XYZ file of C-alpha atoms in Angstrom:
568
model
C 141.776 59.528 78.643
C 142.117 57.014 75.790
C 145.815 56.687 76.591
C 144.933 55.971 80.219
C 142.470 53.272 79.135
C 145.117 51.727 76.860
C 147.573 51.828 79.736
C 145.053 50.050 81.973
C 144.519 47.357 79.348
C 148.280 46.872 79.095
C 148.544 46.559 82.888
C 145.778 43.942 83.013
C 147.158 41.935 80.100
C 150.650 42.046 81.591
C 149.358 40.804 84.947
C 147.461 37.940 83.299
C 150.507 36.873 81.279
C 152.736 37.122 84.360
C 150.322 35.045 86.455
C 150.039 32.331 83.793
C 153.837 32.174 83.461
C 154.238 31.831 87.247
C 151.655 29.023 87.333
C 153.141 27.110 84.440
C 156.781 27.536 85.540
C 156.148 26.460 89.138
C 153.951 23.574 88.006
C 156.705 22.506 85.594
C 159.352 22.664 88.353
C 157.067 20.649 90.596
C 156.603 18.020 87.899
C 160.340 17.874 87.204
C 161.172 17.075 90.813
C 158.161 14.843 91.290
C 156.852 16.595 94.387
C 153.409 15.419 95.548
C 151.938 18.896 94.998
C 150.321 20.973 92.247
C 151.786 24.487 92.667
C 149.667 25.638 89.724
C 147.662 28.423 91.421
C 150.339 30.623 93.026
C 150.193 33.025 90.078
C 146.395 32.991 90.287
C 146.421 34.008 93.970
C 149.163 36.583 93.477
C 147.528 38.359 90.541
C 144.077 38.268 92.189
C 145.568 39.904 95.303
C 147.483 42.444 93.213
C 145.001 43.448 90.511
C 141.603 42.152 91.595
C 139.390 39.166 90.916
C 139.071 39.576 87.141
C 142.753 39.281 86.130
C 143.170 36.535 88.762
C 140.219 34.596 87.342
C 141.620 34.918 83.833
C 144.993 33.629 85.033
C 143.327 30.592 86.602
C 141.144 29.871 83.584
C 143.884 30.329 80.968
C 146.299 28.212 83.026
C 143.870 25.324 82.903
C 143.157 25.810 79.205
C 146.878 25.589 78.458
C 147.228 22.551 80.715
C 144.360 20.919 78.872
C 146.463 20.725 75.707
C 148.477 17.876 77.220
C 145.895 16.597 79.704
C 142.286 16.977 78.561
C 140.864 16.519 82.059
C 142.583 19.748 83.114
C 140.042 21.713 81.057
C 137.331 20.833 83.482
C 139.091 22.161 86.584
C 139.018 25.734 85.250
C 136.057 26.617 87.460
C 138.016 25.602 90.585
C 140.945 27.852 89.664
C 138.546 30.697 88.933
C 137.049 30.295 92.433
C 140.576 30.273 93.892
C 141.108 33.705 92.323
C 137.747 34.914 93.617
C 138.678 34.062 97.217
C 142.134 35.673 96.938
C 140.744 38.819 95.283
C 137.996 39.331 97.858
C 140.450 38.679 100.695
C 142.900 41.220 99.292
C 140.145 43.876 99.152
C 139.652 43.334 102.880
C 143.362 43.700 103.649
C 144.213 40.024 104.206
C 147.363 40.223 102.117
C 148.792 42.860 104.437
C 149.327 40.238 107.118
C 150.716 36.691 106.810
C 148.500 35.305 109.585
C 145.411 36.560 107.793
C 146.589 35.028 104.535
C 147.128 31.655 106.198
C 143.622 31.898 107.705
C 142.258 31.564 104.134
C 143.320 27.892 104.081
C 139.920 26.527 105.276
C 138.187 28.247 102.336
C 140.519 26.525 99.900
C 139.929 23.194 101.608
C 136.218 23.661 100.947
C 137.112 24.167 97.293
C 139.108 20.957 97.554
C 135.885 19.108 98.342
C 134.331 20.497 95.150
C 137.455 19.478 93.284
C 137.143 15.945 94.688
C 133.516 15.748 93.566
C 134.530 16.903 90.092
C 137.295 14.272 89.971
C 134.777 11.652 91.056
C 132.531 12.636 88.130
C 135.316 13.014 85.558
C 136.648 9.514 86.254
C 133.209 7.955 86.031
C 132.746 7.428 89.766
C 136.115 5.723 90.138
C 139.379 6.776 91.775
C 140.896 9.672 89.842
C 144.380 9.669 88.369
C 146.266 12.616 89.872
C 148.851 13.515 92.519
C 146.646 12.302 95.347
C 145.887 8.901 93.777
C 148.254 6.891 96.085
C 146.611 8.329 99.199
C 143.123 7.793 97.758
C 143.864 4.184 96.816
C 145.295 3.509 100.268
C 142.103 4.737 101.930
C 139.877 2.945 99.450
C 141.745 -0.340 99.991
C 140.993 0.068 103.693
C 137.304 -0.257 102.852
C 136.382 3.443 102.604
C 134.051 4.231 99.650
C 135.505 5.970 96.621
C 134.099 9.499 97.205
C 135.163 9.852 100.881
C 138.525 8.352 99.962
C 138.889 10.884 97.165
C 138.048 13.808 99.492
C 140.351 12.682 102.318
C 143.145 11.748 99.925
C 142.941 15.108 98.212
C 143.278 16.789 101.611
C 146.696 15.208 102.085
C 147.870 17.063 98.984
C 145.704 20.193 99.129
C 146.665 21.233 102.679
C 150.435 21.568 102.036
C 149.876 22.698 98.436
C 147.515 25.552 99.292
C 149.491 26.525 102.381
C 152.705 26.847 100.331
C 150.805 28.634 97.556
C 149.335 31.185 99.964
C 152.695 31.932 101.586
C 154.496 32.291 98.244
C 151.686 34.458 96.808
C 151.872 36.626 99.937
C 155.648 37.043 99.570
C 155.328 37.970 95.891
C 152.617 40.493 96.788
C 154.689 42.085 99.546
C 157.782 42.212 97.308
C 155.838 44.211 94.729
C 156.614 47.960 95.150
C 153.858 49.723 97.095
C 153.387 52.360 94.405
C 152.725 49.667 91.802
C 150.383 47.828 94.189
C 148.355 51.001 94.702
C 148.232 51.746 90.980
C 147.052 48.231 90.145
C 144.680 48.288 93.117
C 142.860 51.260 91.577
C 142.061 49.129 88.532
C 140.179 46.675 90.737
C 138.625 49.401 92.882
C 140.438 48.130 95.997
C 142.244 51.414 96.677
C 139.067 53.413 96.050
C 137.219 51.314 98.624
C 139.845 52.034 101.282
C 139.024 55.748 101.026
C 135.281 55.222 101.505
C 133.310 55.189 104.730
C 131.280 52.094 105.629
C 128.120 53.891 104.546
C 129.649 54.868 101.187
C 130.851 51.287 100.647
C 127.331 49.980 101.197
C 125.874 52.499 98.740
C 128.550 51.747 96.146
C 128.327 47.981 96.542
C 124.539 47.908 96.291
C 124.577 48.629 92.540
C 127.567 46.344 91.966
C 125.803 43.498 93.764
C 122.633 44.057 91.751
C 124.623 43.993 88.516
C 126.460 40.865 89.623
C 123.226 39.060 90.511
C 121.582 39.848 87.189
C 124.692 38.890 85.253
C 124.933 35.589 87.129
C 121.259 34.841 86.524
C 121.651 35.575 82.816
C 124.860 33.536 82.676
C 123.375 30.568 84.533
C 120.453 30.528 82.114
C 122.952 30.327 79.249
C 124.853 27.534 81.014
C 121.654 25.572 81.624
C 120.684 25.906 77.977
C 124.189 24.786 76.944
C 123.972 21.836 79.368
C 120.664 20.588 77.998
C 121.761 21.095 74.400
C 124.996 19.150 74.997
C 123.049 16.439 76.845
C 120.529 16.094 74.020
C 123.150 16.254 71.268
C 125.454 13.723 72.934
C 122.751 11.198 73.676
C 121.362 11.456 70.120
C 124.856 10.941 68.699
C 125.369 7.868 70.899
C 122.013 6.383 69.961
C 122.810 6.939 66.278
C 125.969 4.870 66.814
C 123.845 1.830 67.700
C 121.422 1.463 64.794
C 120.506 -1.995 65.998
C 119.431 -0.594 69.364
C 121.996 -2.673 71.304
C 122.700 -0.191 74.085
C 121.796 0.031 77.735
C 119.714 3.094 78.526
C 121.093 3.494 82.073
C 124.700 3.295 80.889
C 124.028 5.716 78.056
C 122.397 8.220 80.368
C 125.260 7.977 82.863
C 127.842 8.610 80.161
C 125.818 11.507 78.804
C 125.488 13.103 82.231
C 129.209 12.731 82.816
C 129.969 14.350 79.479
C 127.503 17.190 80.062
C 128.956 17.690 83.522
C 132.410 18.158 82.024
C 131.043 20.750 79.612
C 129.218 22.478 82.448
C 132.405 22.705 84.517
C 134.408 24.163 81.637
C 131.710 26.658 80.615
C 131.032 27.690 84.221
C 134.621 28.778 84.681
C 134.416 30.896 81.543
C 131.085 32.316 82.724
C 132.612 33.432 86.023
C 135.415 35.170 84.137
C 132.937 36.936 81.864
C 130.772 38.034 84.809
C 133.862 39.284 86.643
C 134.994 41.242 83.582
C 131.514 42.707 83.121
C 131.442 43.810 86.768
C 134.880 45.405 86.515
C 133.840 47.197 83.334
C 130.533 48.305 84.880
C 132.381 49.415 88.002
C 134.707 51.672 86.011
C 132.226 53.138 83.514
C 128.976 53.121 85.541
C 129.088 52.324 89.270
C 132.175 54.271 90.369
C 131.404 57.408 88.291
C 127.800 57.441 89.507
C 128.875 56.892 93.102
C 131.476 59.669 92.919
C 128.906 62.087 91.520
C 126.264 61.104 94.082
C 128.745 61.362 96.959
C 129.972 64.831 96.001
C 126.452 66.101 95.356
C 125.393 64.792 98.762
C 128.347 66.590 100.347
C 127.803 69.785 98.373
C 128.181 72.596 100.907
C 125.639 75.404 100.788
C 126.652 76.999 104.084
C 129.582 79.177 103.005
C 131.345 80.605 99.962
C 134.512 78.627 100.694
C 132.530 75.422 101.225
C 130.746 75.802 97.901
C 133.980 76.632 96.083
C 135.619 73.499 97.482
C 132.620 71.393 96.477
C 132.721 72.768 92.927
C 136.472 72.045 92.754
C 135.950 68.468 93.978
C 133.211 67.842 91.430
C 135.389 69.238 88.628
C 138.347 67.135 89.811
C 136.336 63.926 89.302
C 137.184 64.308 85.593
C 134.809 61.541 84.495
C 135.275 60.422 80.893
C 133.318 57.248 80.173
C 132.352 58.009 76.582
C 128.681 57.316 77.290
C 125.597 58.853 78.913
C 127.349 58.834 82.309
C 129.834 61.368 80.982
C 126.968 63.485 79.612
C 125.298 63.339 83.035
C 128.556 64.411 84.702
C 128.989 67.369 82.330
C 125.398 68.458 82.951
C 125.824 68.029 86.708
C 129.051 70.061 86.743
C 127.372 72.885 84.841
C 124.348 72.787 87.161
C 126.556 72.945 90.251
C 128.466 75.930 88.855
C 125.177 77.658 88.028
C 123.886 76.974 91.553
C 127.099 78.361 93.042
C 126.844 81.507 90.895
C 123.167 81.901 91.749
C 123.841 81.570 95.486
C 126.667 84.114 95.278
C 124.369 86.543 93.472
C 121.553 85.920 95.940
C 123.888 86.416 98.902
C 125.105 89.718 97.475
C 121.542 90.867 96.962
C 120.618 89.707 100.473
C 123.613 91.578 101.892
C 122.530 94.731 100.047
C 118.978 94.401 101.373
C 120.315 93.745 104.867
C 122.459 96.870 104.727
C 119.415 98.801 103.522
C 117.398 97.562 106.483
C 120.179 98.458 108.896
C 120.442 101.934 107.374
C 116.693 102.411 107.716
C 116.823 101.244 111.331
C 119.716 103.610 112.032
C 117.857 106.469 110.356
C 114.767 105.799 112.462
C 116.866 105.705 115.620
C 118.489 109.007 114.631
C 115.056 110.555 114.186
C 114.083 109.473 117.698
C 117.376 110.757 119.068
C 116.984 114.144 117.399
C 113.395 114.633 118.695
C 114.151 113.642 122.267
C 116.389 116.385 123.660
C 117.148 114.209 126.674
C 118.287 111.189 124.668
C 121.731 112.182 123.366
C 123.962 109.140 123.090
C 121.403 106.991 124.900
C 120.637 104.700 121.919
C 124.326 104.102 121.181
C 125.152 103.281 124.790
C 122.178 100.974 125.325
C 122.944 99.068 122.123
C 126.505 98.500 123.335
C 125.305 97.478 126.822
C 122.986 94.918 125.246
C 125.817 93.432 123.194
C 128.147 93.166 126.215
C 125.474 91.618 128.454
C 124.335 89.120 125.796
C 127.881 87.893 125.143
C 128.546 87.536 128.873
C 125.309 85.583 129.349
C 126.334 83.128 126.643
C 129.855 82.895 128.039
C 128.441 81.913 131.429
C 126.225 79.231 129.859
C 122.899 81.082 130.195
C 120.281 81.028 127.418
C 122.814 79.439 125.054
C 120.092 78.089 122.766
C 118.889 81.632 122.026
C 122.124 83.584 122.259
C 123.625 82.681 118.893
C 125.968 84.989 116.973
C 123.059 85.998 114.735
C 120.885 86.785 117.768
C 123.526 89.033 119.339
C 124.249 90.812 116.045
C 120.534 91.386 115.499
C 120.074 92.584 119.079
C 122.823 95.170 118.653
C 121.219 96.511 115.466
C 117.612 96.406 116.700
C 118.273 97.872 120.165
C 118.317 101.525 118.997
C 114.637 101.220 118.029
C 113.474 100.436 121.557
C 111.904 103.892 121.916
C 110.761 104.306 118.282
C 107.205 104.896 119.536
C 108.256 108.158 121.150
C 108.124 109.744 117.688
C 104.366 110.005 118.171
C 104.588 111.489 121.687
C 103.941 115.267 121.672
C 107.055 117.411 122.094
C 105.530 119.221 125.047
C 105.435 115.991 127.016
C 108.534 114.320 125.544
C 110.808 117.301 126.239
C 109.136 118.689 129.369
C 111.922 120.007 131.639
C 110.199 119.075 134.883
C 108.611 115.920 136.205
C 105.559 114.593 134.373
C 102.052 114.512 135.780
C 100.223 111.184 136.028
C 98.243 112.021 132.902
C 101.395 112.930 131.006
C 103.109 109.758 132.164
C 100.130 107.739 130.906
C 100.747 109.309 127.498
C 104.428 108.355 127.706
C 103.404 104.785 128.571
C 101.705 104.465 125.192
C 105.019 104.577 123.311
C 105.622 100.746 123.447
C 102.321 100.071 121.672
C 102.936 102.935 119.258
C 106.394 101.528 118.497
C 104.958 98.070 117.899
C 102.387 99.461 115.460
C 105.050 101.370 113.573
C 107.324 98.337 113.266
C 104.445 96.110 112.139
C 103.718 98.642 109.404
C 107.406 98.600 108.474
C 107.340 94.782 108.222
C 104.268 94.948 106.003
C 106.125 97.281 103.665
C 109.675 95.922 103.879
C 108.935 92.254 104.561
C 109.714 90.045 107.550
C 113.286 90.432 108.811
C 115.029 89.320 111.983
C 115.907 92.925 112.807
C 112.340 94.197 112.659
C 110.992 91.155 114.505
C 113.398 91.681 117.391
C 112.963 95.454 117.315
C 109.223 94.923 117.750
C 109.783 92.625 120.757
C 112.150 95.118 122.346
C 110.003 98.199 121.656
C 106.843 96.592 123.026
C 108.187 94.682 126.051
C 111.248 96.468 127.448
C 109.159 98.212 130.141
C 107.706 94.948 131.510
C 108.782 93.859 135.002
C 110.263 90.447 135.755
C 107.777 89.829 138.608
C 104.773 90.817 136.473
C 103.724 93.646 138.789
C 101.446 96.469 137.654
C 104.443 98.751 137.472
C 105.313 97.020 134.209
C 103.539 97.900 130.978
C 101.842 97.502 128.549
C 100.892 93.795 129.072
C 102.203 93.172 132.623
C 103.701 89.828 131.567
C 106.416 88.253 133.717
C 109.530 86.058 133.769
C 110.581 84.306 130.620
C 107.299 85.281 128.964
C 109.074 88.578 128.371
C 111.279 88.163 125.256
C 114.967 87.754 126.146
C 115.925 90.718 123.970
C 113.466 92.944 125.859
C 114.696 91.706 129.269
C 118.282 92.603 128.317
C 117.149 95.998 127.029
C 115.227 96.648 130.274
C 118.447 96.464 132.305
C 120.418 98.500 129.774
C 117.704 101.168 129.431
C 117.158 101.755 133.157
C 120.885 101.744 133.913
C 121.579 104.335 131.253
C 118.674 106.493 132.443
C 120.202 106.446 135.929
C 123.707 107.476 134.872
C 122.562 110.039 132.271
C 122.049 113.742 132.944
C 118.524 115.035 132.363
C 117.104 118.573 132.449
C 115.423 117.675 135.704
C 118.326 115.722 137.292
C 122.052 115.062 137.295
C 123.595 111.749 136.206
C 124.047 109.200 138.970
C 127.486 107.624 139.752
C 127.936 104.264 138.066
C 128.371 102.341 141.331
C 125.162 103.758 142.763
C 123.285 102.991 139.560
C 124.633 99.415 139.625
C 123.438 99.039 143.238
C 119.934 100.119 142.261
C 119.917 97.587 139.411
C 121.072 94.857 141.825
C 118.365 95.811 144.352
C 115.692 95.377 141.676
C 116.999 91.989 140.442
C 114.178 89.472 140.752
C 111.498 92.160 140.811
C 112.128 94.550 137.942
C 114.902 92.625 136.173
C 115.903 89.076 135.252
C 118.480 88.178 137.968
C 120.756 86.308 135.565
C 120.935 89.328 133.281
C 121.819 91.556 136.238
C 124.616 89.164 137.253
C 125.978 89.220 133.710
C 125.942 93.008 133.718
C 127.939 93.121 136.945
C 130.606 90.826 135.439
C 131.155 93.260 132.553
C 130.945 96.385 134.745
C 134.401 97.576 133.669
C 133.497 97.419 129.979
C 130.189 99.179 130.649
C 132.043 101.967 132.440
C 134.229 102.402 129.324
C 131.076 102.712 127.179
C 129.640 105.365 129.499
C 132.852 107.376 129.313
C 133.205 107.004 125.534
C 129.643 108.103 124.730
C 129.270 110.798 127.390
C 126.634 113.487 126.802
């Protein structure tokens, strides 16, 4: 990681040196040919677009510091060049340098900076016409009777418009000529490439902390600048007063000179402040904001829904490979360990849950086998009815009926719970349960108690084994599968109707009666499937839910296969 950091430092330093060289060379060529331009910010724009605002700002500031060696006034324009880099860097983050028209559209922003530059020139030259490239145009306007400041602004426009237009186009060409791989690599240093991969919501979350840091840094920096301004003002005016021991100075003139001097210092220091703030934000972005955002984003996206989803989330978190050398790295290490522990815990819990689920299913199957073995007339009845229920439920969902209830989990649970629909018959005496002839009314009343008996048994099972989806549905089926759709007194035990009857019980009602019709009993022969289907159809809307009957008819072929496969 240290080598990567060193490499990043080398990249940044190289960009700054390259930008300064471009500025100085082009400015020197311009001066040699005497063109009425500046051409001293092309490198600033290019590097800001390529590597972000910080290296661009440093290029602009250092260019002016070097220029100040031969022309002192150049020192004080450092802030303007820093702002030029800020505009180019922000524009590049938003993709402006991918299109020439967009780059040219930045010209109005630079003309606004030109106004600030004109104001600075006005101050630097003590409220008189400044001595620079635009001086002939400014003097022409001023000689026409226009005040100095408006003349300075308008005159500067005559130079700034072609200068900044040429600078933007050249910077754009240099940017586009840079190999894409290098652009992407340098873009990662500024965070530009990272931003492209983020959603709008992620950008807002990431930028919120950066903006807060920037605001506090600017406030702290401005306080320092204000203190420096007042100190320079006080020091300068005291030095001037000391130079006139006889008191022969004009207060107004002295104050004006002092303000002009302090203004120059403010301009120079402000440019440096912007560079420092930009560097601090880049540093904070790399060692605080971006690592924290990456961790928060992956934790927010951590998938708990599946083994593969969790494994991918763990891999993504490990691939962040955050090494900041501070508490952020410690937080990342702790987070990675916690996520792994959570993943392991969930895997263990799922395995235990699967074991418990299998245990429940085995218990349910055992109970169903007990019922089957006691009832000599049952045979394969529980297996067939469970399969009918599954086929009908899937067909209902396929046709768009009860889709909110008929989830995969519901259908799986229905198939497992269905065999317990007659669990209450365990408590019915053998003499009645296995009577070879038809039952008397009194005996049938005893048979009609099996739904309530089954419900009581399953409630006891839930109290012992805990609440499970299987037992919940088994209880609904056992208690309500003899209710009638129309709520008539032929249904029992509650005589409820329509959708008040649980869906699982309504499906079982159709499956149970159909299988009773086609099955052979000691007191009757099995009925042909077609005839049994006709009886079911005739009782749709009275005994059965019509939509369930329609679904059963659509899977008649599959139901016939079940009857043949599990024949008594």
